[in-house]
CSV table of C-alpha atoms and ligand atoms in Angstrom, one decimal:
chain,number,residue,atom,x,y,z
A,1,MET,CA,-3.2,15.6,0.1
A,2,SER,CA,0.0,15.0,1.3
A,3,ILE,CA,1.9,12.8,4.3
A,4,SER,CA,4.7,13.8,5.9
A,5,ILE,CA,6.5,11.3,8.2
A,6,LYS,CA,9.2,12.5,10.7
A,7,HIS,CA,11.5,10.5,12.7
A,8,LEU,CA,8.8,7.9,13.4
A,9,SER,CA,9.4,4.7,15.4
A,10,HIS,CA,7.2,2.1,16.9
A,11,ILE,CA,8.4,-0.1,19.6
A,12,TYR,CA,6.0,-3.0,20.6
A,13,ASP,CA,5.8,-4.1,24.0
A,14,TYR,CA,7.8,-1.3,25.6
A,15,GLY,CA,9.2,-1.5,29.1
A,16,THR,CA,9.0,-5.4,28.8
A,17,PRO,CA,11.1,-8.2,28.3
A,18,ASN,CA,9.2,-8.8,24.5
A,19,GLU,CA,10.2,-4.9,23.6
A,20,THR,CA,10.4,-5.1,20.0
A,21,VAL,CA,11.6,-2.1,17.9
A,22,ALA,CA,9.5,-2.4,14.5
A,23,ILE,CA,10.3,0.6,13.2
A,24,GLU,CA,12.9,3.1,13.9
A,25,ASN,CA,13.7,6.7,12.7
A,26,ILE,CA,11.4,6.3,9.4
A,27,ASN,CA,11.4,9.9,7.6
A,28,LEU,CA,9.3,10.0,4.0
A,29,GLU,CA,7.0,12.6,2.3
A,30,ILE,CA,4.3,11.3,0.4
A,31,GLU,CA,2.9,14.0,-2.4
A,32,HIS,CA,-0.8,13.7,-3.5
A,33,GLY,CA,-1.0,11.2,-6.3
A,34,GLU,CA,2.0,9.1,-5.8
A,35,PHE,CA,1.8,5.2,-6.5
A,36,ILE,CA,4.6,4.2,-4.1
A,37,GLY,CA,5.4,0.2,-3.7
A,38,LEU,CA,6.2,-0.6,-0.2
A,39,ILE,CA,8.6,-3.7,-0.3
A,40,GLY,CA,10.3,-5.6,2.5
A,41,HIS,CA,11.2,-8.7,3.9
A,42,THR,CA,8.7,-10.5,6.5
A,43,GLY,CA,9.5,-8.3,10.0
A,44,SER,CA,10.8,-5.6,8.1
A,45,GLY,CA,8.0,-2.9,9.4
A,46,LYS,CA,5.8,-2.4,6.6
A,47,SER,CA,2.6,-3.4,8.2
A,48,THR,CA,3.6,-1.3,11.1
A,49,LEU,CA,4.5,1.8,9.3
A,50,ILE,CA,1.1,2.1,7.4
A,51,GLN,CA,-0.9,1.4,10.3
A,52,GLN,CA,0.5,4.3,12.2
A,53,LEU,CA,-0.6,6.6,8.7
A,54,ASN,CA,-4.6,6.1,9.9
A,55,GLY,CA,-3.9,6.3,13.2
A,56,LEU,CA,-4.4,2.5,14.1
A,57,LEU,CA,-1.0,2.4,15.8
A,58,LYS,CA,0.2,5.3,18.2
A,59,PRO,CA,4.0,5.7,17.4
A,60,SER,CA,6.6,5.6,20.5
A,61,LYS,CA,8.4,8.3,18.7
A,62,GLY,CA,8.2,11.0,16.0
A,63,THR,CA,5.1,12.9,14.0
A,64,ILE,CA,3.2,12.1,11.0
A,65,LEU,CA,1.3,14.8,9.3
A,66,VAL,CA,-1.8,14.4,7.2
A,67,ASN,CA,-2.3,17.4,5.4
A,68,GLY,CA,-0.9,19.5,7.9
A,69,LEU,CA,-2.5,18.1,10.7
A,70,ASN,CA,-0.5,16.9,13.2
A,71,ILE,CA,-2.3,13.1,13.8
A,72,THR,CA,0.6,11.9,16.0
A,73,GLU,CA,0.5,15.0,18.7
A,74,GLY,CA,-0.1,13.9,22.7
A,75,LEU,CA,-0.9,10.1,21.0
A,76,SER,CA,2.9,8.0,21.7
A,77,ASN,CA,2.6,5.1,23.1
A,78,LEU,CA,5.2,5.8,25.6
A,79,ASP,CA,3.2,8.5,26.9
A,80,LYS,CA,1.4,6.5,29.3
A,81,THR,CA,4.7,6.6,31.6
A,82,LYS,CA,3.8,10.4,32.3
A,83,LYS,CA,1.4,10.8,34.9
A,84,ARG,CA,-1.8,12.9,34.0
A,85,SER,CA,-5.0,14.3,35.9
A,86,LYS,CA,-8.3,13.0,34.9
A,87,SER,CA,-9.3,15.7,33.0
A,88,GLU,CA,-6.1,16.0,31.0
A,89,GLN,CA,-6.7,12.5,30.0
A,90,ARG,CA,-10.3,13.3,29.5
A,91,LYS,CA,-9.0,16.3,27.0
A,92,LEU,CA,-6.7,13.8,25.2
A,93,ALA,CA,-8.8,11.2,24.5
A,94,LYS,CA,-11.4,13.9,23.2
A,95,GLU,CA,-8.9,15.3,21.0
A,96,ARG,CA,-7.6,11.9,19.7
A,97,LYS,CA,-11.0,10.5,18.6
A,98,ARG,CA,-11.5,14.0,16.9
A,99,LYS,CA,-8.4,13.7,14.8
A,100,LEU,CA,-8.6,9.9,14.4
A,101,LEU,CA,-12.0,10.7,12.6
A,102,GLU,CA,-10.8,13.4,10.3
A,103,VAL,CA,-7.6,11.1,9.1
A,104,ARG,CA,-9.7,7.9,8.7
A,105,LYS,CA,-11.9,9.9,6.2
A,106,LYS,CA,-8.9,10.9,4.3
A,107,VAL,CA,-6.8,7.5,4.9
A,108,GLY,CA,-8.2,4.6,4.0
A,109,LEU,CA,-6.6,1.1,5.4
A,110,VAL,CA,-7.1,-2.1,3.7
A,111,PHE,CA,-5.7,-4.8,5.9
A,112,GLN,CA,-3.7,-8.2,4.9
A,113,TYR,CA,-6.7,-10.6,3.6
A,114,PRO,CA,-9.1,-8.1,4.6
A,115,GLU,CA,-12.0,-10.7,3.8
A,116,TYR,CA,-11.7,-12.2,6.9
A,117,GLN,CA,-13.0,-8.9,8.6
A,118,LEU,CA,-16.4,-9.0,6.6
A,119,PHE,CA,-19.2,-9.5,9.0
A,120,GLU,CA,-22.6,-8.4,7.8
A,121,GLU,CA,-25.3,-10.5,6.5
A,122,THR,CA,-25.2,-8.8,2.8
A,123,ILE,CA,-22.7,-7.1,0.7
A,124,GLU,CA,-24.6,-4.0,0.8
A,125,LYS,CA,-24.9,-3.9,5.1
A,126,ASP,CA,-21.2,-4.5,5.1
A,127,ILE,CA,-19.6,-1.9,2.5
A,128,ALA,CA,-22.5,0.6,4.2
A,129,PHE,CA,-20.5,-0.2,8.0
A,130,GLY,CA,-17.6,2.6,7.1
A,131,PRO,CA,-19.8,5.4,5.7
A,132,THR,CA,-22.4,4.8,8.3
A,133,ASN,CA,-20.2,5.4,11.0
A,134,LEU,CA,-19.0,8.4,9.4
A,135,GLY,CA,-22.6,9.5,10.3
A,136,LEU,CA,-23.8,10.2,6.8
A,137,GLY,CA,-27.4,9.7,5.8
A,138,GLU,CA,-29.3,6.7,4.2
A,139,SER,CA,-29.2,8.3,0.4
A,140,GLU,CA,-25.6,9.1,0.9
A,141,VAL,CA,-24.4,5.9,2.0
A,142,LYS,CA,-26.5,4.2,-0.5
A,143,ALA,CA,-24.7,6.2,-3.1
A,144,ARG,CA,-21.2,5.4,-1.7
A,145,VAL,CA,-22.0,2.0,-1.6
A,146,LYS,CA,-23.0,1.7,-5.2
A,147,GLU,CA,-20.2,3.6,-6.5
A,148,ALA,CA,-18.0,1.7,-4.5
A,149,MET,CA,-19.2,-1.3,-5.7
A,150,MET,CA,-18.7,-0.1,-9.2
A,151,LEU,CA,-15.0,0.6,-8.7
A,152,VAL,CA,-14.2,-2.6,-7.6
A,153,GLY,CA,-16.5,-4.2,-10.5
A,154,ILE,CA,-19.1,-6.0,-8.7
A,155,ASP,CA,-22.7,-5.5,-10.0
A,156,TYR,CA,-24.7,-3.5,-7.3
A,157,ASP,CA,-28.3,-4.8,-8.2
A,158,ALA,CA,-26.7,-8.6,-8.9
A,159,TYR,CA,-25.2,-8.6,-5.8
A,160,LYS,CA,-26.3,-6.1,-3.1
A,161,ASP,CA,-28.4,-8.6,-1.1
A,162,ARG,CA,-26.0,-11.4,-1.3
A,163,SER,CA,-24.1,-12.7,1.7
A,164,PRO,CA,-20.5,-11.7,1.2
A,165,PHE,CA,-19.7,-15.1,2.4
A,166,GLU,CA,-21.2,-16.7,-0.7
A,167,LEU,CA,-18.5,-15.0,-2.7
A,168,SER,CA,-15.2,-16.4,-4.1
A,169,GLY,CA,-12.2,-15.5,-2.3
A,170,GLY,CA,-11.2,-12.2,-5.2
A,171,GLN,CA,-14.6,-10.9,-4.9
A,172,LYS,CA,-14.8,-11.1,-1.3
A,173,ARG,CA,-11.3,-9.1,-0.8
A,174,ARG,CA,-13.4,-6.5,-3.7
A,175,VAL,CA,-16.0,-6.4,-1.3
A,176,ALA,CA,-13.4,-5.8,1.4
A,177,ILE,CA,-12.1,-3.1,-0.6
A,178,ALA,CA,-15.4,-1.7,-1.4
A,179,GLY,CA,-15.6,-1.0,1.9
A,180,VAL,CA,-13.0,1.4,2.3
A,181,LEU,CA,-13.5,3.1,-0.6
A,182,ALA,CA,-17.1,4.0,0.7
A,183,MET,CA,-15.2,6.2,2.8
A,184,ARG,CA,-14.1,7.7,-0.3
A,185,PRO,CA,-10.4,8.4,0.9
A,186,GLU,CA,-8.1,10.5,-0.8
A,187,VAL,CA,-5.2,8.0,0.2
A,188,LEU,CA,-5.7,4.5,-0.3
A,189,ILE,CA,-3.2,1.9,1.4
A,190,LEU,CA,-3.3,-1.9,0.6
A,191,ASP,CA,-1.4,-4.4,3.2
A,192,GLU,CA,-0.4,-6.9,0.3
A,193,PRO,CA,-3.8,-7.1,-1.4
A,194,THR,CA,-3.3,-9.9,-3.8
A,195,ALA,CA,-1.6,-12.3,-1.3
A,196,GLY,CA,-3.1,-15.6,-1.7
A,197,LEU,CA,-5.1,-14.9,-4.9
A,198,ASP,CA,-4.9,-17.0,-8.3
A,199,PRO,CA,-3.6,-15.2,-11.2
A,200,ARG,CA,-6.8,-13.7,-12.6
A,201,GLY,CA,-7.7,-12.4,-9.2
A,202,ARG,CA,-4.5,-10.8,-8.7
A,203,ASP,CA,-4.3,-9.4,-12.1
A,204,GLU,CA,-7.9,-7.7,-11.7
A,205,ILE,CA,-7.4,-6.5,-8.3
A,206,LEU,CA,-4.2,-4.6,-9.5
A,207,ALA,CA,-6.0,-3.3,-12.6
A,208,GLN,CA,-8.6,-1.7,-10.3
A,209,ILE,CA,-6.4,-0.2,-8.3
A,210,LYS,CA,-4.3,1.1,-11.0
A,211,ALA,CA,-7.7,2.8,-12.2
A,212,LEU,CA,-8.5,4.3,-9.0
A,213,HIS,CA,-5.3,6.0,-9.1
A,214,ASP,CA,-5.3,6.7,-12.8
A,215,LYS,CA,-9.1,7.9,-12.9
A,216,ASN,CA,-9.5,9.3,-9.4
A,217,LYS,CA,-6.2,10.6,-8.7
A,218,MET,CA,-6.0,8.3,-5.7
A,219,THR,CA,-2.8,8.6,-3.8
A,220,VAL,CA,-2.0,4.8,-3.4
A,221,ILE,CA,0.4,2.8,-1.2
A,222,ILE,CA,0.5,-0.7,-1.7
A,223,VAL,CA,2.8,-3.1,0.6
A,224,SER,CA,3.6,-6.3,-1.9
A,225,HIS,CA,5.6,-9.2,-2.3
A,226,SER,CA,5.9,-9.3,-6.4
A,227,MET,CA,8.4,-7.4,-7.5
A,228,GLU,CA,7.1,-7.5,-11.2
A,229,ASP,CA,4.0,-5.9,-10.2
A,230,MET,CA,5.8,-3.4,-8.6
A,231,ALA,CA,7.8,-2.7,-11.7
A,232,LYS,CA,4.9,-2.6,-13.9
A,233,ILE,CA,2.6,-0.4,-11.6
A,234,ALA,CA,4.5,1.8,-8.7
A,235,ASN,CA,6.0,5.2,-9.6
A,236,ARG,CA,8.0,4.8,-6.5
A,237,LEU,CA,9.5,2.1,-4.2
A,238,ILE,CA,10.3,2.2,-0.5
A,239,VAL,CA,12.3,-0.9,0.6
A,240,MET,CA,12.2,-1.1,4.1
A,241,ASN,CA,14.7,-3.5,6.3
A,242,LYS,CA,14.7,-4.1,9.9
A,243,GLY,CA,12.3,-1.3,10.8
A,244,LYS,CA,14.3,1.4,8.6
A,245,VAL,CA,14.2,2.4,4.9
A,246,VAL,CA,17.0,1.1,2.8
A,247,PHE,CA,15.8,2.8,-0.9
A,248,ASP,CA,13.4,5.3,-1.8
A,249,ASP,CA,13.1,5.7,-5.8
A,250,SER,CA,12.1,4.9,-8.7
A,251,PRO,CA,11.7,1.4,-9.3
A,252,HIS,CA,14.3,1.8,-12.2
A,253,LYS,CA,16.7,3.0,-9.9
A,254,VAL,CA,16.3,0.4,-7.1
A,255,PHE,CA,16.2,-2.7,-8.9
A,256,LYS,CA,19.4,-1.6,-10.0
A,257,GLU,CA,20.7,-2.3,-6.4
A,258,ILE,CA,20.5,-6.2,-7.3
A,259,GLU,CA,23.0,-7.1,-4.7
A,260,THR,CA,21.9,-5.1,-1.9
A,261,LEU,CA,18.4,-6.3,-2.5
A,262,GLU,CA,19.6,-9.6,-2.1
A,263,LYS,CA,21.3,-9.4,0.8
A,264,ILE,CA,18.3,-8.3,2.7
A,265,GLY,CA,16.0,-11.1,1.6
A,266,LEU,CA,14.3,-9.6,-1.5
A,267,ALA,CA,14.8,-9.9,-5.5
A,268,VAL,CA,14.3,-8.1,-8.5
A,269,PRO,CA,12.1,-8.8,-11.5
A,270,GLN,CA,13.0,-11.9,-13.1
A,271,ILE,CA,13.3,-10.4,-16.5
A,272,SER,CA,16.0,-7.8,-14.9
A,273,TYR,CA,18.3,-11.1,-14.0
A,274,LEU,CA,17.4,-12.0,-17.8
A,275,ALA,CA,18.9,-8.7,-19.2
A,276,ARG,CA,21.8,-9.3,-16.6
A,277,ALA,CA,22.5,-13.1,-18.2
A,278,LEU,CA,22.1,-11.5,-21.7
A,279,ASN,CA,24.5,-8.7,-20.7
A,280,GLU,CA,27.3,-11.1,-19.3
A,281,ALA,CA,26.7,-13.3,-22.7
A,282,GLY,CA,27.5,-9.9,-24.8
A,283,PHE,CA,24.4,-8.0,-25.1
A,284,HIS,CA,24.4,-4.4,-24.5
A,285,LEU,CA,21.6,-3.7,-22.6
A,286,SER,CA,20.2,-1.0,-20.5
A,287,ASP,CA,20.3,-2.2,-16.4
A,288,GLU,CA,17.3,-0.1,-16.0
A,289,ILE,CA,15.1,-3.0,-17.5
A,290,ILE,CA,12.5,-4.3,-15.2
A,291,THR,CA,9.7,-5.2,-17.4
A,292,ILE,CA,9.1,-7.7,-20.5
A,293,GLU,CA,7.9,-4.6,-22.4
A,294,GLU,CA,11.1,-3.0,-21.8
A,295,ALA,CA,13.3,-5.9,-22.3
A,296,VAL,CA,11.3,-6.9,-25.8
A,297,GLU,CA,12.0,-3.2,-27.0
A,298,ALA,CA,15.4,-3.3,-25.8
A,299,LEU,CA,16.3,-6.5,-27.8
A,300,LYS,CA,14.3,-5.6,-30.9
A,301,LYS,CA,17.1,-2.7,-31.1
A,302,GLN,CA,19.9,-5.3,-30.8
A,303,LEU,CA,18.6,-8.2,-33.1
A,304,PRO,CA,17.5,-6.8,-36.3
A,305,ALA,CA,18.6,-9.9,-38.1
A,306,ILE,CA,15.8,-12.0,-35.9
A,307,HIS,CA,13.4,-9.4,-35.8
A,308,PRO,CA,12.0,-8.1,-38.9
A,309,LYS,CA,10.3,-4.9,-37.5
A,310,ALA,CA,13.6,-4.3,-35.5
A,311,GLN,CA,14.0,-0.2,-35.7
A,312,ASN,CA,17.9,-0.5,-35.6
A,313,SER,CA,18.5,-1.9,-39.1
A,314,LYS,CA,22.4,-1.0,-38.8
A,315,GLY,CA,22.3,-4.0,-36.6
A,316,GLY,CA,25.3,-4.4,-34.0
A,317,LYS,CA,25.4,-4.2,-30.5
A,318,ALA,CA,23.5,-0.5,-30.2
A,319,SER,CA,23.5,0.4,-26.5
A,320,CYS,CA,20.0,0.9,-25.3
B,1,ADP,P1,6.0,-6.6,8.2
B,1,ADP,O1,5.0,-6.1,7.5
B,1,ADP,O2,6.9,-5.8,7.0
B,1,ADP,O3,6.1,-8.1,8.0
B,1,ADP,P2,5.8,-6.0,10.9
B,1,ADP,O4,5.3,-4.5,10.8
B,1,ADP,O5,4.5,-7.0,10.7
B,1,ADP,O6,6.6,-6.2,9.6
B,1,ADP,O7,6.5,-6.2,12.1
B,1,ADP,C1,8.0,-5.3,12.4
B,1,ADP,C2,8.3,-6.3,13.7
B,1,ADP,O8,7.4,-5.8,14.8
B,1,ADP,C3,8.6,-7.8,13.8
B,1,ADP,O9,9.8,-7.9,14.2
B,1,ADP,C4,7.2,-8.2,14.5
B,1,ADP,O10,7.5,-9.4,15.2
B,1,ADP,C5,7.4,-7.1,15.3
B,1,ADP,N1,5.6,-7.2,15.3
B,1,ADP,C6,4.3,-6.7,14.7
B,1,ADP,N2,3.4,-6.8,15.2
B,1,ADP,C7,3.7,-7.2,16.5
B,1,ADP,C8,2.6,-7.1,17.8
B,1,ADP,N3,1.4,-6.7,17.4
B,1,ADP,N4,3.0,-7.1,18.9
B,1,ADP,C9,4.6,-7.5,18.9
B,1,ADP,N5,5.4,-7.6,18.0
B,1,ADP,C10,4.8,-7.3,16.7
B,2,MG,MG1,3.1,-7.0,6.8
């Protein structure tokens, strides 16, 4: 499952005084099995970009290929300026519907605060909504609901008949995520899935997303404001600013760019600032330290006298 984004732009309210260029000339290749963190200041275009990937928003310019299928062909939101005959319009609408169904099966999108979109009277019915709409039979839908609930750690028998509205914030969100997983997407995109949760709820959701990626080989794209989480979990970071991609690299490489990131309203993990401060005080730590574990390892090597289990018995300022 690969996604190829070419010259993608999105303009809201085109041709009106409120016209806003939300993303401009985005080019990205996303390969099967990647775990991508998408970061950027509020308004940088993250949500606009991910909503294009399952056809929820029509691009103004550019193309998106999902496994080679062009999901944007003939869908530009600037096309309405062209005159088309009724039959042409009908043909386009039909084609669009077919493509969208195809792509929504493959690319699952979890919105920001998805729990606000829970609406059924039981958890089972809520999670069943998507797969039922795919036209699947009753037993297949039930199997998928069970599977999705297991994946997000909510017991099927204990919870299936309960109202989603009785749940805690973190549980509600997990039910909402289960509703997308029940479509068995190959790519899972989540827009700030941990926003507003307490630390425990946050860690649980992240651990479940990580497990989906590792065990089920799912491609994951996660929009986040937590640099710490992204340092721990993502293999690739895409940084956006004012509708454009500024960095696209491994978290280790991206978080070296402290000055540029700060200029665009972002930060690096706290531990990277600490490593930098220690280096100013005479240590020789790598400038690619982004997690606490990496800092501990690097410090152990440089503090043999203090840390009895230190690897480097010669002491001194070994570079890590
Ligand atoms: P992010 O998710 O990074 O905060 P968005 O994609 O939501 O960024 O927004 C990018 C730009 O598009 C912003 O300038 C925002 O104000 C504008 N925008 C977002 N959604 C809409 C909309 N529905 N109508 C008009 N402008 C929008
Ligand atoms: Mg957003």
